[in-house]
Amino acid sequence: MVRRVFKKNKKKSNLDKFIKKYHIPREYLSANRKAITRGLLVGIFWGFIPMPFQMLAVLAMTPFFKFNVPIAISMVWLSNPVTMPFMYYIEYLTGAFLLGKPHLHVELTIEWFQNNIGNIFIPLYTGTLVYAIFVSVGVYYGVNWLWIHSVRQEKRHAKRKQNAKKKKS
């Protein structure tokens, strides 16, 4: 069920020609459980980090880990101009709480951020690390479990179908 979203009939396509032409390792586009869950882990982790060029950070990790790069890059897009203020504000509040610092009243102006960057930097990145680690690892294990569960369920369903055919014969 979950894996069917990622697994489709593989036919020779323009994508295969592109991969061959530019010598892209197949692992970076694999649609198996490990590649997908690792892609989710890496993408969500970097998506929570407030920094420019998050997609380049994902690409920088490709030599060290084998994961589905398109999935990872799309997960980085979870932090977009619409969601960023909410994500970073919650991360800041969490970091301030964990560090025991009183949180400042945040104003969405460039002047306010220039004047208070020193006060919000440590709490923001403390909260960021908490969310980046826990959410990305949680999604990794959650999707991994769903994938395994759906494979087992499909096998049980196929076995029941086979047994039903045997009883009819």
PDB file of C-alpha atoms in Angstrom:
ATOM      1  CA  MET A   1       0.000   0.000   0.000  1.00  0.00           C
ATOM      2  CA  VAL A   2       2.516   2.610   1.133  1.00  0.00           C
ATOM      3  CA  ARG A   3       5.205   1.161  -1.088  1.00  0.00           C
ATOM      4  CA  ARG A   4       2.888   1.118  -4.121  1.00  0.00           C
ATOM      5  CA  VAL A   5       3.019   4.882  -4.137  1.00  0.00           C
ATOM      6  CA  PHE A   6       6.742   4.701  -4.820  1.00  0.00           C
ATOM      7  CA  LYS A   7       6.897   1.483  -6.804  1.00  0.00           C
ATOM      8  CA  LYS A   8       5.545   1.618 -10.340  1.00  0.00           C
ATOM      9  CA  ASN A   9       6.004  -0.401 -13.480  1.00  0.00           C
ATOM     10  CA  LYS A  10       9.519   0.215 -14.645  1.00  0.00           C
ATOM     11  CA  LYS A  11       9.731   0.883 -18.367  1.00  0.00           C
ATOM     12  CA  LYS A  12      12.546   2.269 -20.444  1.00  0.00           C
ATOM     13  CA  SER A  13      12.043   5.988 -20.362  1.00  0.00           C
ATOM     14  CA  ASN A  14      13.747   9.294 -20.896  1.00  0.00           C
ATOM     15  CA  LEU A  15      14.802   9.126 -17.253  1.00  0.00           C
ATOM     16  CA  ASP A  16      16.827   5.978 -17.928  1.00  0.00           C
ATOM     17  CA  LYS A  17      18.523   7.685 -20.873  1.00  0.00           C
ATOM     18  CA  PHE A  18      19.288  10.710 -18.696  1.00  0.00           C
ATOM     19  CA  ILE A  19      20.783   8.521 -15.960  1.00  0.00           C
ATOM     20  CA  LYS A  20      22.990   6.703 -18.452  1.00  0.00           C
ATOM     21  CA  LYS A  21      24.070   9.871 -20.223  1.00  0.00           C
ATOM     22  CA  TYR A  22      25.172  11.693 -17.074  1.00  0.00           C
ATOM     23  CA  HIS A  23      26.391   8.625 -15.129  1.00  0.00           C
ATOM     24  CA  ILE A  24      24.070   9.200 -12.171  1.00  0.00           C
ATOM     25  CA  PRO A  25      24.184   6.341  -9.661  1.00  0.00           C
ATOM     26  CA  ARG A  26      20.890   4.428  -9.725  1.00  0.00           C
ATOM     27  CA  GLU A  27      20.770   4.394  -5.889  1.00  0.00           C
ATOM     28  CA  TYR A  28      19.980   8.103  -5.867  1.00  0.00           C
ATOM     29  CA  LEU A  29      16.692   7.400  -7.658  1.00  0.00           C
ATOM     30  CA  SER A  30      15.819   4.021  -6.125  1.00  0.00           C
ATOM     31  CA  ALA A  31      12.282   3.442  -4.922  1.00  0.00           C
ATOM     32  CA  ASN A  32      12.986   0.847  -2.260  1.00  0.00           C
ATOM     33  CA  ARG A  33      12.234   1.062   1.449  1.00  0.00           C
ATOM     34  CA  LYS A  34      15.741   1.990   2.557  1.00  0.00           C
ATOM     35  CA  ALA A  35      16.296   4.664  -0.096  1.00  0.00           C
ATOM     36  CA  ILE A  36      12.897   6.298   0.482  1.00  0.00           C
ATOM     37  CA  THR A  37      13.110   6.324   4.279  1.00  0.00           C
ATOM     38  CA  ARG A  38      16.677   7.628   4.218  1.00  0.00           C
ATOM     39  CA  GLY A  39      15.604  10.335   1.757  1.00  0.00           C
ATOM     40  CA  LEU A  40      12.818  11.354   4.111  1.00  0.00           C
ATOM     41  CA  LEU A  41      15.224  11.423   7.058  1.00  0.00           C
ATOM     42  CA  VAL A  42      17.808  13.588   5.293  1.00  0.00           C
ATOM     43  CA  GLY A  43      15.277  15.926   3.652  1.00  0.00           C
ATOM     44  CA  ILE A  44      13.203  16.565   6.750  1.00  0.00           C
ATOM     45  CA  PHE A  45      16.321  17.058   8.866  1.00  0.00           C
ATOM     46  CA  TRP A  46      17.671  19.776   6.562  1.00  0.00           C
ATOM     47  CA  GLY A  47      14.178  21.207   6.061  1.00  0.00           C
ATOM     48  CA  PHE A  48      14.017  22.121   9.744  1.00  0.00           C
ATOM     49  CA  ILE A  49      17.411  23.867   9.770  1.00  0.00           C
ATOM     50  CA  PRO A  50      17.100  27.634   9.196  1.00  0.00           C
ATOM     51  CA  MET A  51      19.783  28.216   6.588  1.00  0.00           C
ATOM     52  CA  PRO A  52      20.038  29.198   2.944  1.00  0.00           C
ATOM     53  CA  PHE A  53      20.672  26.538   0.299  1.00  0.00           C
ATOM     54  CA  GLN A  54      19.117  23.628   2.174  1.00  0.00           C
ATOM     55  CA  MET A  55      18.907  21.641  -1.070  1.00  0.00           C
ATOM     56  CA  LEU A  56      22.667  21.938  -1.507  1.00  0.00           C
ATOM     57  CA  ALA A  57      23.139  20.517   1.989  1.00  0.00           C
ATOM     58  CA  VAL A  58      21.065  17.512   0.922  1.00  0.00           C
ATOM     59  CA  LEU A  59      23.164  17.078  -2.203  1.00  0.00           C
ATOM     60  CA  ALA A  60      26.357  17.378  -0.153  1.00  0.00           C
ATOM     61  CA  MET A  61      25.293  14.289   1.811  1.00  0.00           C
ATOM     62  CA  THR A  62      24.903  12.067  -1.271  1.00  0.00           C
ATOM     63  CA  PRO A  63      28.491  10.757  -1.278  1.00  0.00           C
ATOM     64  CA  PHE A  64      28.137   9.619   2.336  1.00  0.00           C
ATOM     65  CA  PHE A  65      24.653   8.056   2.312  1.00  0.00           C
ATOM     66  CA  LYS A  66      22.630   6.306  -0.365  1.00  0.00           C
ATOM     67  CA  PHE A  67      19.122   7.736  -0.425  1.00  0.00           C
ATOM     68  CA  ASN A  68      16.431   8.842  -2.845  1.00  0.00           C
ATOM     69  CA  VAL A  69      17.575  12.367  -3.714  1.00  0.00           C
ATOM     70  CA  PRO A  70      14.296  13.649  -5.286  1.00  0.00           C
ATOM     71  CA  ILE A  71      12.382  12.634  -2.135  1.00  0.00           C
ATOM     72  CA  ALA A  72      14.970  14.317   0.094  1.00  0.00           C
ATOM     73  CA  ILE A  73      14.913  17.535  -1.924  1.00  0.00           C
ATOM     74  CA  SER A  74      11.122  17.634  -1.925  1.00  0.00           C
ATOM     75  CA  MET A  75      11.105  17.227   1.871  1.00  0.00           C
ATOM     76  CA  VAL A  76      13.313  20.309   2.183  1.00  0.00           C
ATOM     77  CA  TRP A  77      10.503  22.245   0.540  1.00  0.00           C
ATOM     78  CA  LEU A  78       8.353  21.693   3.624  1.00  0.00           C
ATOM     79  CA  SER A  79      10.037  24.803   4.949  1.00  0.00           C
ATOM     80  CA  ASN A  80       8.893  27.358   2.430  1.00  0.00           C
ATOM     81  CA  PRO A  81       8.093  31.066   2.774  1.00  0.00           C
ATOM     82  CA  VAL A  82       4.600  30.223   4.042  1.00  0.00           C
ATOM     83  CA  THR A  83       5.623  27.681   6.701  1.00  0.00           C
ATOM     84  CA  MET A  84       8.999  29.144   7.742  1.00  0.00           C
ATOM     85  CA  PRO A  85       7.784  31.828  10.158  1.00  0.00           C
ATOM     86  CA  PHE A  86       5.615  29.322  12.063  1.00  0.00           C
ATOM     87  CA  MET A  87       8.285  26.599  12.112  1.00  0.00           C
ATOM     88  CA  TYR A  88      11.076  28.879  13.233  1.00  0.00           C
ATOM     89  CA  TYR A  89       8.930  30.617  15.839  1.00  0.00           C
ATOM     90  CA  ILE A  90       7.960  27.270  17.401  1.00  0.00           C
ATOM     91  CA  GLU A  91      11.604  26.171  17.250  1.00  0.00           C
ATOM     92  CA  TYR A  92      12.660  29.412  18.951  1.00  0.00           C
ATOM     93  CA  LEU A  93      10.042  29.013  21.708  1.00  0.00           C
ATOM     94  CA  THR A  94      11.100  25.395  22.269  1.00  0.00           C
ATOM     95  CA  GLY A  95      14.775  26.349  22.436  1.00  0.00           C
ATOM     96  CA  ALA A  96      14.086  29.214  24.844  1.00  0.00           C
ATOM     97  CA  PHE A  97      12.057  26.856  27.038  1.00  0.00           C
ATOM     98  CA  LEU A  98      14.767  24.169  27.019  1.00  0.00           C
ATOM     99  CA  LEU A  99      17.482  26.702  27.850  1.00  0.00           C
ATOM    100  CA  GLY A 100      15.343  28.316  30.548  1.00  0.00           C
ATOM    101  CA  LYS A 101      15.494  31.729  28.889  1.00  0.00           C
ATOM    102  CA  PRO A 102      12.495  34.026  28.704  1.00  0.00           C
ATOM    103  CA  HIS A 103      11.275  34.317  25.138  1.00  0.00           C
ATOM    104  CA  LEU A 104      11.196  37.689  23.456  1.00  0.00           C
ATOM    105  CA  HIS A 105       8.178  39.220  21.783  1.00  0.00           C
ATOM    106  CA  VAL A 106       8.991  38.663  18.119  1.00  0.00           C
ATOM    107  CA  GLU A 107       8.187  41.283  15.511  1.00  0.00           C
ATOM    108  CA  LEU A 108       8.393  40.385  11.845  1.00  0.00           C
ATOM    109  CA  THR A 109      10.587  43.291  10.784  1.00  0.00           C
ATOM    110  CA  ILE A 110      14.142  43.261   9.497  1.00  0.00           C
ATOM    111  CA  GLU A 111      15.124  45.928  12.041  1.00  0.00           C
ATOM    112  CA  TRP A 112      13.886  43.791  14.954  1.00  0.00           C
ATOM    113  CA  PHE A 113      15.834  40.757  13.697  1.00  0.00           C
ATOM    114  CA  GLN A 114      19.010  42.816  13.203  1.00  0.00           C
ATOM    115  CA  ASN A 115      18.767  44.146  16.762  1.00  0.00           C
ATOM    116  CA  ASN A 116      17.935  40.768  18.380  1.00  0.00           C
ATOM    117  CA  ILE A 117      19.806  38.146  16.336  1.00  0.00           C
ATOM    118  CA  GLY A 118      22.260  37.603  19.207  1.00  0.00           C
ATOM    119  CA  ASN A 119      19.398  36.954  21.627  1.00  0.00           C
ATOM    120  CA  ILE A 120      17.477  34.516  19.438  1.00  0.00           C
ATOM    121  CA  PHE A 121      20.299  32.630  17.688  1.00  0.00           C
ATOM    122  CA  ILE A 122      21.139  30.047  20.403  1.00  0.00           C
ATOM    123  CA  PRO A 123      17.508  29.321  21.431  1.00  0.00           C
ATOM    124  CA  LEU A 124      16.460  29.075  17.766  1.00  0.00           C
ATOM    125  CA  TYR A 125      19.151  26.548  16.859  1.00  0.00           C
ATOM    126  CA  THR A 126      18.623  24.588  20.072  1.00  0.00           C
ATOM    127  CA  GLY A 127      14.947  24.174  19.216  1.00  0.00           C
ATOM    128  CA  THR A 128      15.849  23.538  15.591  1.00  0.00           C
ATOM    129  CA  LEU A 129      18.087  20.607  16.480  1.00  0.00           C
ATOM    130  CA  VAL A 130      15.408  19.124  18.715  1.00  0.00           C
ATOM    131  CA  TYR A 131      12.760  19.249  15.989  1.00  0.00           C
ATOM    132  CA  ALA A 132      15.122  18.288  13.162  1.00  0.00           C
ATOM    133  CA  ILE A 133      16.341  15.201  14.985  1.00  0.00           C
ATOM    134  CA  PHE A 134      13.096  13.985  16.549  1.00  0.00           C
ATOM    135  CA  VAL A 135      10.779  14.673  13.601  1.00  0.00           C
ATOM    136  CA  SER A 136      13.122  13.276  10.946  1.00  0.00           C
ATOM    137  CA  VAL A 137      13.919  10.144  12.985  1.00  0.00           C
ATOM    138  CA  GLY A 138      10.220   9.727  13.845  1.00  0.00           C
ATOM    139  CA  VAL A 139       9.203   9.962  10.188  1.00  0.00           C
ATOM    140  CA  TYR A 140      12.016   7.554   9.258  1.00  0.00           C
ATOM    141  CA  TYR A 141      10.826   4.879  11.688  1.00  0.00           C
ATOM    142  CA  GLY A 142       7.135   5.580  11.009  1.00  0.00           C
ATOM    143  CA  VAL A 143       7.394   5.186   7.246  1.00  0.00           C
ATOM    144  CA  ASN A 144       9.733   2.214   7.680  1.00  0.00           C
ATOM    145  CA  TRP A 145       7.138   0.511   9.905  1.00  0.00           C
ATOM    146  CA  LEU A 146       4.270   1.375   7.521  1.00  0.00           C
ATOM    147  CA  TRP A 147       6.223  -0.006   4.577  1.00  0.00           C
ATOM    148  CA  ILE A 148       7.027  -3.292   6.340  1.00  0.00           C
ATOM    149  CA  HIS A 149       3.450  -3.549   7.626  1.00  0.00           C
ATOM    150  CA  SER A 150       2.005  -3.017   4.141  1.00  0.00           C
ATOM    151  CA  VAL A 151       4.287  -5.681   2.635  1.00  0.00           C
ATOM    152  CA  ARG A 152       3.217  -8.174   5.309  1.00  0.00           C
ATOM    153  CA  GLN A 153      -0.421  -7.280   4.758  1.00  0.00           C
ATOM    154  CA  GLU A 154      -0.074  -7.802   1.005  1.00  0.00           C
ATOM    155  CA  LYS A 155       1.559 -11.187   1.590  1.00  0.00           C
ATOM    156  CA  ARG A 156      -1.262 -12.231   3.951  1.00  0.00           C
ATOM    157  CA  HIS A 157      -3.842 -11.080   1.433  1.00  0.00           C
ATOM    158  CA  ALA A 158      -2.123 -13.015  -1.383  1.00  0.00           C
ATOM    159  CA  LYS A 159      -1.902 -16.125   0.827  1.00  0.00           C
ATOM    160  CA  ARG A 160      -5.625 -15.908   1.673  1.00  0.00           C
ATOM    161  CA  LYS A 161      -6.451 -15.529  -1.997  1.00  0.00           C
ATOM    162  CA  GLN A 162      -4.323 -18.552  -2.847  1.00  0.00           C
ATOM    163  CA  ASN A 163      -5.924 -20.628  -0.075  1.00  0.00           C
ATOM    164  CA  ALA A 164      -9.400 -19.612  -1.271  1.00  0.00           C
ATOM    165  CA  LYS A 165      -8.537 -20.788  -4.795  1.00  0.00           C
ATOM    166  CA  LYS A 166      -7.273 -24.125  -3.435  1.00  0.00           C
ATOM    167  CA  LYS A 167     -10.517 -24.657  -1.476  1.00  0.00           C
ATOM    168  CA  LYS A 168     -12.623 -23.995  -4.570  1.00  0.00           C
ATOM    169  CA  SER A 169     -10.689 -26.587  -6.598  1.00  0.00           C
TER     170      SER A 169
END
